[in-house]
mmCIF file of C-alpha atoms and ligand atoms in Angstrom:
data_model
loop_
_atom_site.group_PDB
_atom_site.id
_atom_site.type_symbol
_atom_site.label_atom_id
_atom_site.label_comp_id
_atom_site.label_asym_id
_atom_site.label_seq_id
_atom_site.Cartn_x
_atom_site.Cartn_y
_atom_site.Cartn_z
ATOM 1 C CA UNK A 25 -0.123 0.320 0.159
ATOM 2 C CA UNK A 26 1.171 3.733 -0.613
ATOM 3 C CA UNK A 27 2.785 5.688 1.760
ATOM 4 C CA UNK A 28 1.245 8.939 3.556
ATOM 5 C CA UNK A 29 -1.097 10.754 1.462
ATOM 6 C CA UNK A 30 -0.589 14.815 1.003
ATOM 7 C CA UNK A 31 -4.244 16.216 0.635
ATOM 8 C CA UNK A 32 -3.225 19.410 -1.226
ATOM 9 C CA UNK A 33 -4.623 22.797 -0.603
ATOM 10 C CA UNK A 34 -7.009 22.886 2.283
ATOM 11 C CA UNK A 35 -10.429 22.623 0.490
ATOM 12 C CA UNK A 36 -9.641 22.242 -2.781
ATOM 13 C CA UNK A 37 -10.519 19.611 -5.681
ATOM 14 C CA UNK A 38 -7.101 18.174 -5.212
ATOM 15 C CA UNK A 39 -7.862 17.692 -1.528
ATOM 16 C CA UNK A 40 -11.334 16.096 -2.147
ATOM 17 C CA UNK A 41 -9.779 13.981 -4.694
ATOM 18 C CA UNK A 42 -6.864 12.920 -2.462
ATOM 19 C CA UNK A 43 -9.231 12.140 0.432
ATOM 20 C CA UNK A 44 -11.690 10.208 -1.926
ATOM 21 C CA UNK A 45 -8.700 8.025 -3.315
ATOM 22 C CA UNK A 46 -7.716 7.050 0.213
ATOM 23 C CA UNK A 47 -11.459 6.258 1.323
ATOM 24 C CA UNK A 48 -11.818 3.995 -1.583
ATOM 25 C CA UNK A 49 -8.443 2.369 -0.812
ATOM 26 C CA UNK A 50 -9.460 1.630 2.739
ATOM 27 C CA UNK A 51 -12.985 0.774 2.171
ATOM 28 C CA UNK A 52 -11.737 -1.823 -0.423
ATOM 29 C CA UNK A 53 -9.467 -3.406 2.034
ATOM 30 C CA UNK A 54 -11.887 -3.541 4.530
ATOM 31 C CA UNK A 55 -14.243 -4.905 2.134
ATOM 32 C CA UNK A 56 -12.085 -7.747 1.335
ATOM 33 C CA UNK A 57 -11.740 -8.686 4.774
ATOM 34 C CA UNK A 58 -15.071 -8.807 5.854
ATOM 35 C CA UNK A 59 -16.379 -10.535 2.742
ATOM 36 C CA UNK A 60 -13.447 -13.314 2.697
ATOM 37 C CA UNK A 61 -13.358 -13.420 6.432
ATOM 38 C CA UNK A 62 -17.169 -14.359 6.547
ATOM 39 C CA UNK A 63 -17.522 -17.523 8.319
ATOM 40 C CA UNK A 64 -20.490 -19.704 7.630
ATOM 41 C CA UNK A 65 -22.158 -18.845 10.958
ATOM 42 C CA UNK A 66 -21.502 -15.576 12.117
ATOM 43 C CA UNK A 67 -21.210 -14.894 15.911
ATOM 44 C CA UNK A 68 -22.808 -12.262 18.066
ATOM 45 C CA UNK A 69 -19.558 -10.805 19.549
ATOM 46 C CA UNK A 70 -21.712 -8.630 21.788
ATOM 47 C CA UNK A 71 -24.946 -6.266 21.675
ATOM 48 C CA UNK A 72 -24.973 -2.464 22.402
ATOM 49 C CA UNK A 73 -28.057 -0.196 22.669
ATOM 50 C CA UNK A 74 -30.475 -2.963 22.511
ATOM 51 C CA UNK A 75 -30.432 -7.228 22.546
ATOM 52 C CA UNK A 76 -30.981 -6.680 18.779
ATOM 53 C CA UNK A 77 -27.887 -3.997 18.074
ATOM 54 C CA UNK A 78 -25.095 -6.645 17.773
ATOM 55 C CA UNK A 79 -21.301 -6.281 17.030
ATOM 56 C CA UNK A 80 -19.386 -9.164 15.214
ATOM 57 C CA UNK A 81 -15.840 -9.922 15.498
ATOM 58 C CA UNK A 82 -15.505 -9.018 11.929
ATOM 59 C CA UNK A 83 -17.368 -5.294 12.760
ATOM 60 C CA UNK A 84 -14.302 -5.053 15.335
ATOM 61 C CA UNK A 85 -11.443 -6.309 13.147
ATOM 62 C CA UNK A 86 -13.057 -4.121 10.358
ATOM 63 C CA UNK A 87 -12.349 -1.034 12.522
ATOM 64 C CA UNK A 88 -9.035 -2.048 13.423
ATOM 65 C CA UNK A 89 -8.121 -2.216 9.814
ATOM 66 C CA UNK A 90 -9.386 1.469 8.892
ATOM 67 C CA UNK A 91 -7.973 2.847 11.900
ATOM 68 C CA UNK A 92 -4.686 1.497 11.462
ATOM 69 C CA UNK A 93 -4.440 2.146 7.533
ATOM 70 C CA UNK A 94 -6.146 5.699 8.472
ATOM 71 C CA UNK A 95 -3.387 6.563 10.503
ATOM 72 C CA UNK A 96 -0.414 5.587 8.480
ATOM 73 C CA UNK A 97 -1.626 7.264 5.251
ATOM 74 C CA UNK A 98 -3.208 10.248 6.934
ATOM 75 C CA UNK A 99 -1.480 10.659 10.420
ATOM 76 C CA UNK A 100 -2.977 13.789 11.985
ATOM 77 C CA UNK A 101 -6.704 13.443 10.806
ATOM 78 C CA UNK A 102 -9.143 12.366 13.783
ATOM 79 C CA UNK A 103 -11.220 8.983 13.705
ATOM 80 C CA UNK A 104 -14.826 8.569 14.457
ATOM 81 C CA UNK A 105 -15.643 4.994 14.025
ATOM 82 C CA UNK A 106 -18.701 2.778 15.112
ATOM 83 C CA UNK A 107 -17.496 0.487 17.280
ATOM 84 C CA UNK A 108 -14.429 2.399 18.977
ATOM 85 C CA UNK A 109 -15.818 5.880 19.172
ATOM 86 C CA UNK A 110 -14.026 9.163 18.700
ATOM 87 C CA UNK A 111 -9.852 9.804 18.398
ATOM 88 C CA UNK A 112 -9.180 13.495 18.125
ATOM 89 C CA UNK A 113 -6.594 14.360 15.630
ATOM 90 C CA UNK A 114 -4.851 17.831 14.818
ATOM 91 C CA UNK A 115 -5.443 18.365 11.034
ATOM 92 C CA UNK A 116 -9.295 19.622 11.326
ATOM 93 C CA UNK A 117 -10.515 16.521 9.567
ATOM 94 C CA UNK A 118 -12.115 13.330 10.794
ATOM 95 C CA UNK A 119 -12.713 10.125 9.194
ATOM 96 C CA UNK A 120 -16.088 8.826 9.709
ATOM 97 C CA UNK A 121 -16.634 5.238 9.494
ATOM 98 C CA UNK A 122 -19.170 2.181 9.784
ATOM 99 C CA UNK A 123 -16.436 -0.955 9.315
ATOM 100 C CA UNK A 124 -20.085 -2.846 8.689
ATOM 101 C CA UNK A 125 -23.022 -1.175 7.885
ATOM 102 C CA UNK A 126 -25.831 -3.635 7.738
ATOM 103 C CA UNK A 127 -24.746 -5.493 10.447
ATOM 104 C CA UNK A 128 -27.484 -7.514 10.898
ATOM 105 C CA UNK A 129 -27.487 -8.631 6.842
ATOM 106 C CA UNK A 130 -23.966 -9.857 7.388
ATOM 107 C CA UNK A 131 -25.069 -11.797 10.501
ATOM 108 C CA UNK A 132 -27.803 -13.597 8.728
ATOM 109 C CA UNK A 133 -25.843 -14.324 5.296
ATOM 110 C CA UNK A 134 -27.963 -11.151 3.357
ATOM 111 C CA UNK A 135 -25.552 -9.987 0.982
ATOM 112 C CA UNK A 136 -26.784 -5.923 1.348
ATOM 113 C CA UNK A 137 -23.844 -5.009 3.647
ATOM 114 C CA UNK A 138 -21.098 -2.450 3.110
ATOM 115 C CA UNK A 139 -18.145 -0.583 4.361
ATOM 116 C CA UNK A 140 -18.751 3.253 4.860
ATOM 117 C CA UNK A 141 -15.903 5.559 4.722
ATOM 118 C CA UNK A 142 -16.007 9.402 4.501
ATOM 119 C CA UNK A 143 -13.699 12.122 5.357
ATOM 120 C CA UNK A 144 -15.298 15.123 7.309
ATOM 121 C CA UNK A 145 -14.495 18.890 8.247
ATOM 122 C CA UNK A 146 -16.221 20.740 11.014
ATOM 123 C CA UNK A 147 -15.064 24.408 11.349
ATOM 124 C CA UNK A 148 -17.710 24.379 14.457
ATOM 125 C CA UNK A 149 -15.611 21.668 16.318
ATOM 126 C CA UNK A 150 -12.321 21.758 14.420
ATOM 127 C CA UNK A 151 -10.555 19.006 16.940
ATOM 128 C CA UNK A 152 -13.806 17.521 18.393
ATOM 129 C CA UNK A 153 -16.092 14.992 17.655
ATOM 130 C CA UNK A 154 -17.538 15.938 14.105
ATOM 131 C CA UNK A 155 -21.470 16.787 14.178
ATOM 132 C CA UNK A 156 -23.519 16.368 11.067
ATOM 133 C CA UNK A 157 -25.166 20.015 11.793
ATOM 134 C CA UNK A 158 -21.996 21.720 11.333
ATOM 135 C CA UNK A 159 -19.661 19.508 9.132
ATOM 136 C CA UNK A 160 -18.953 19.600 5.492
ATOM 137 C CA UNK A 161 -18.134 16.165 4.023
ATOM 138 C CA UNK A 162 -15.187 16.288 1.543
ATOM 139 C CA UNK A 163 -15.027 12.810 0.440
ATOM 140 C CA UNK A 164 -16.631 9.264 0.949
ATOM 141 C CA UNK A 165 -16.654 5.673 -0.309
ATOM 142 C CA UNK A 166 -19.639 2.820 0.583
ATOM 143 C CA UNK A 167 -17.914 -0.221 -0.803
ATOM 144 C CA UNK A 168 -20.121 -3.158 -1.234
ATOM 145 C CA UNK A 169 -18.046 -6.057 -1.268
ATOM 146 C CA UNK A 170 -20.715 -8.846 -1.811
ATOM 147 C CA UNK A 171 -22.083 -7.073 -4.864
ATOM 148 C CA UNK A 172 -18.678 -5.954 -5.636
ATOM 149 C CA UNK A 173 -19.803 -2.290 -6.115
ATOM 150 C CA UNK A 174 -17.670 1.236 -5.148
ATOM 151 C CA UNK A 175 -19.635 4.021 -4.678
ATOM 152 C CA UNK A 176 -17.544 7.237 -4.105
ATOM 153 C CA UNK A 177 -17.966 11.127 -4.251
ATOM 154 C CA UNK A 178 -15.453 14.131 -3.577
ATOM 155 C CA UNK A 179 -17.127 17.559 -2.423
ATOM 156 C CA UNK A 180 -17.398 19.033 -5.730
ATOM 157 C CA UNK A 181 -16.315 16.402 -8.161
ATOM 158 C CA UNK A 182 -19.629 14.344 -8.176
ATOM 159 C CA UNK A 183 -20.169 10.736 -7.731
ATOM 160 C CA UNK A 184 -19.210 7.288 -9.383
ATOM 161 C CA UNK A 185 -20.386 3.763 -9.150
ATOM 162 C CA UNK A 186 -17.351 1.542 -10.032
ATOM 163 C CA UNK A 187 -18.319 -2.088 -10.826
ATOM 164 C CA UNK A 188 -17.178 -4.988 -13.162
ATOM 165 C CA UNK A 189 -18.534 -2.994 -16.027
ATOM 166 C CA UNK A 190 -16.202 0.294 -15.536
ATOM 167 C CA UNK A 191 -16.712 3.468 -13.602
ATOM 168 C CA UNK A 192 -19.719 5.797 -14.582
ATOM 169 C CA UNK A 193 -20.926 9.154 -12.999
ATOM 170 C CA UNK A 194 -24.121 8.837 -11.260
ATOM 171 C CA UNK A 195 -26.896 11.281 -11.731
ATOM 172 C CA UNK A 196 -30.032 10.901 -9.811
ATOM 173 C CA UNK A 197 -33.375 11.003 -11.414
ATOM 174 C CA UNK A 198 -35.692 14.251 -10.259
ATOM 175 C CA UNK A 199 -38.045 11.832 -8.947
ATOM 176 C CA UNK A 200 -41.483 10.573 -10.108
ATOM 177 C CA UNK A 201 -44.842 11.576 -8.460
ATOM 178 C CA UNK A 202 -45.586 10.336 -4.786
ATOM 179 C CA UNK A 203 -48.234 7.809 -6.308
ATOM 180 C CA UNK A 204 -45.259 6.208 -8.193
ATOM 181 C CA UNK A 205 -42.381 6.553 -5.955
ATOM 182 C CA UNK A 206 -40.350 3.550 -4.473
ATOM 183 C CA UNK A 207 -39.739 4.535 -0.878
ATOM 184 C CA UNK A 208 -36.387 2.775 0.971
ATOM 185 C CA UNK A 209 -36.764 3.391 4.718
ATOM 186 C CA UNK A 210 -34.991 1.954 7.850
ATOM 187 C CA UNK A 211 -35.664 1.311 11.585
ATOM 188 C CA UNK A 212 -33.438 1.789 14.600
ATOM 189 C CA UNK A 213 -32.769 -0.638 17.210
ATOM 190 C CA UNK A 214 -34.907 1.247 20.236
ATOM 191 C CA UNK A 215 -38.333 -0.649 20.388
ATOM 192 C CA UNK A 216 -40.058 2.756 21.249
ATOM 193 C CA UNK A 217 -38.615 4.588 18.384
ATOM 194 C CA UNK A 218 -39.771 1.638 16.264
ATOM 195 C CA UNK A 219 -43.278 1.647 17.211
ATOM 196 C CA UNK A 220 -43.488 5.469 16.166
ATOM 197 C CA UNK A 221 -41.620 4.929 12.580
ATOM 198 C CA UNK A 222 -44.410 1.888 12.323
ATOM 199 C CA UNK A 223 -47.118 4.491 12.696
ATOM 200 C CA UNK A 224 -45.409 6.746 10.097
ATOM 201 C CA UNK A 225 -44.920 4.071 7.502
ATOM 202 C CA UNK A 226 -48.401 3.144 7.938
ATOM 203 C CA UNK A 227 -49.893 6.315 6.784
ATOM 204 C CA UNK A 228 -47.104 6.474 3.922
ATOM 205 C CA UNK A 229 -47.664 3.065 2.463
ATOM 206 C CA UNK A 230 -51.246 3.637 0.551
ATOM 207 C CA UNK A 231 -49.602 6.556 -0.759
ATOM 208 C CA UNK A 232 -46.648 5.432 -2.870
ATOM 209 C CA UNK A 233 -45.855 2.652 -4.984
ATOM 210 C CA UNK A 234 -43.946 0.804 -2.510
ATOM 211 C CA UNK A 235 -41.591 0.592 0.212
ATOM 212 C CA UNK A 236 -38.031 -1.239 0.680
ATOM 213 C CA UNK A 237 -36.323 -1.875 3.824
ATOM 214 C CA UNK A 238 -33.004 -2.783 2.686
ATOM 215 C CA UNK A 239 -31.136 -3.023 5.974
ATOM 216 C CA UNK A 240 -27.995 -0.704 4.925
ATOM 217 C CA UNK A 241 -28.451 2.778 5.199
ATOM 218 C CA UNK A 242 -25.197 3.774 3.503
ATOM 219 C CA UNK A 243 -26.693 1.632 0.530
ATOM 220 C CA UNK A 244 -29.967 3.202 0.496
ATOM 221 C CA UNK A 245 -28.372 6.596 0.129
ATOM 222 C CA UNK A 246 -26.303 5.226 -3.016
ATOM 223 C CA UNK A 247 -29.259 3.785 -4.193
ATOM 224 C CA UNK A 248 -30.963 7.109 -4.600
ATOM 225 C CA UNK A 249 -27.977 8.335 -6.392
ATOM 226 C CA UNK A 250 -28.071 5.838 -8.924
ATOM 227 C CA UNK A 251 -32.359 5.741 -9.259
ATOM 228 C CA UNK A 252 -32.659 2.262 -7.613
ATOM 229 C CA UNK A 253 -34.946 3.686 -5.265
ATOM 230 C CA UNK A 254 -36.678 7.089 -5.597
ATOM 231 C CA UNK A 255 -35.997 8.106 -1.858
ATOM 232 C CA UNK A 256 -34.754 7.020 1.419
ATOM 233 C CA UNK A 257 -35.623 8.313 4.744
ATOM 234 C CA UNK A 258 -34.952 7.290 8.424
ATOM 235 C CA UNK A 259 -35.055 8.339 11.805
ATOM 236 C CA UNK A 260 -32.396 7.873 14.454
ATOM 237 C CA UNK A 261 -29.508 7.342 12.279
ATOM 238 C CA UNK A 262 -25.789 7.521 13.573
ATOM 239 C CA UNK A 263 -23.238 9.627 11.729
ATOM 240 C CA UNK A 264 -21.339 6.685 10.441
ATOM 241 C CA UNK A 265 -24.309 5.130 8.784
ATOM 242 C CA UNK A 266 -24.898 8.259 6.455
ATOM 243 C CA UNK A 267 -21.525 10.300 6.061
ATOM 244 C CA UNK A 268 -20.140 8.652 3.143
ATOM 245 C CA UNK A 269 -23.857 7.951 1.500
ATOM 246 C CA UNK A 270 -24.521 11.602 1.894
ATOM 247 C CA UNK A 271 -21.912 12.784 -0.248
ATOM 248 C CA UNK A 272 -22.315 10.239 -2.915
ATOM 249 C CA UNK A 273 -26.336 11.030 -2.859
ATOM 250 C CA UNK A 274 -26.020 15.017 -2.982
ATOM 251 C CA UNK A 275 -22.881 14.776 -5.494
ATOM 252 C CA UNK A 276 -25.247 12.989 -7.855
ATOM 253 C CA UNK A 277 -27.858 15.981 -7.615
ATOM 254 C CA UNK A 278 -30.205 14.240 -4.815
ATOM 255 C CA UNK A 279 -31.672 16.361 -2.250
ATOM 256 C CA UNK A 280 -30.458 15.229 1.520
ATOM 257 C CA UNK A 281 -32.082 17.170 4.351
ATOM 258 C CA UNK A 282 -33.683 16.506 7.860
ATOM 259 C CA UNK A 283 -37.701 16.407 7.821
ATOM 260 C CA UNK A 284 -37.681 20.239 8.326
ATOM 261 C CA UNK A 285 -35.272 21.257 5.085
ATOM 262 C CA UNK A 286 -32.112 21.789 7.543
ATOM 263 C CA UNK A 287 -28.679 19.700 7.721
ATOM 264 C CA UNK A 288 -29.722 15.593 8.182
ATOM 265 C CA UNK A 289 -28.914 14.031 11.344
ATOM 266 C CA UNK A 290 -30.044 11.559 14.155
ATOM 267 C CA UNK A 291 -33.203 13.240 14.290
ATOM 268 C CA UNK A 292 -34.057 12.992 10.650
ATOM 269 C CA UNK A 293 -32.962 12.122 7.198
ATOM 270 C CA UNK A 294 -34.894 12.154 3.837
ATOM 271 C CA UNK A 295 -32.921 11.901 0.289
ATOM 272 C CA UNK A 296 -34.625 12.211 -2.972
ATOM 273 C CA UNK A 297 -34.400 13.544 -6.406
ATOM 274 C CA UNK A 298 -35.094 17.271 -6.441
ATOM 275 C CA UNK A 299 -39.089 17.221 -7.505
ATOM 276 C CA UNK A 300 -40.128 14.299 -5.186
ATOM 277 C CA UNK A 301 -37.988 15.697 -2.276
ATOM 278 C CA UNK A 302 -40.545 18.306 -1.249
ATOM 279 C CA UNK A 303 -43.364 16.351 -1.949
ATOM 280 C CA UNK A 304 -42.264 13.450 0.384
ATOM 281 C CA UNK A 305 -41.198 15.939 3.023
ATOM 282 C CA UNK A 306 -44.977 17.304 3.101
ATOM 283 C CA UNK A 307 -46.152 13.783 3.130
ATOM 284 C CA UNK A 308 -43.931 12.982 6.107
ATOM 285 C CA UNK A 309 -45.216 15.670 8.031
ATOM 286 C CA UNK A 310 -46.594 15.172 11.098
ATOM 287 C CA UNK A 311 -50.484 15.468 10.277
HETATM 288 C C1 IPD B 425 -27.993 0.244 10.735
HETATM 289 C C2 IPD B 425 -28.467 0.109 9.282
HETATM 290 C C3 IPD B 425 -29.931 0.017 8.978
HETATM 291 C C4 IPD B 425 -30.693 1.129 9.304
HETATM 292 C C5 IPD B 425 -29.988 1.171 11.055
HETATM 293 C C6 IPD B 425 -28.703 1.318 11.459
HETATM 294 P P1 IPD B 425 -25.525 -0.755 11.328
HETATM 295 O O1 IPD B 425 -26.609 0.400 10.781
HETATM 296 O O2 IPD B 425 -27.913 0.944 8.396
HETATM 297 O O3 IPD B 425 -30.070 0.236 7.624
HETATM 298 O O4 IPD B 425 -31.689 1.030 9.704
HETATM 299 O O5 IPD B 425 -30.613 2.434 11.615
HETATM 300 O O6 IPD B 425 -28.188 1.704 12.251
HETATM 301 O O7 IPD B 425 -25.972 -1.353 12.572
HETATM 302 O O8 IPD B 425 -25.808 -1.899 10.551
HETATM 303 O O9 IPD B 425 -24.223 -0.435 11.236
#
């Protein structure tokens, strides 16, 4: 693997391109580890926020690989990982990673799981834990090792999908009328939140083409970027679930906000093409 990566002038396209290349490199390496290393029967190593919010040995191993490689390639940058938490850096940049997004799919042998790696700058908290309300995502990669698809984006540089057929630029469709929309969503691990999510879902289902629950927030966002679904919404996400996918979707031309039109975060995320977004926002507003 290559040595320390210099990002070029801060905030410039060269920096975004260099960070994007790093994100792709480490996400692919972690993807190789988790797909090749997946045992026939994956065991739960620990649980987190609830008995169904699980960690496998591979989540930990993948995050260790990402932390080690990023420290080697980008010494001075901070790190925020799903399993190990925040480690401040000195450069003002932080890598936000989900070592396996879609852990429950991975546990059951379903193929929709991914490694998500993003680099963010948060001028409001330059050396602290980055906050999605104030951060700028500079580069991101969502690597799907089972599907052999690598989604990536650099701020101002567009978004691409690389697979066996080559690399192509993504352009999210504007979106259909609400009644024709295929809408993805997801659920948190907290039972009370799920009851509320079920209520919202019951109101939306009769008004749209259909709903999808893929189980991997980062891939939901990439699916909006590619027009594989028309929209995706969820409440209760963590920064590592959506940092990279957010950039892929917005660089592809999708609109990603919370339910009030502000920056997305744990309180809400809604991604859709520019025509569908305001209509769906209205449909999801508390009645
Ligand atoms: C989860 C997935 C899921 C979403 C959950 C996330 P994890 O991430 O992205 O699709 O609905 O809210 O927590 O736990 O598999 O990394």
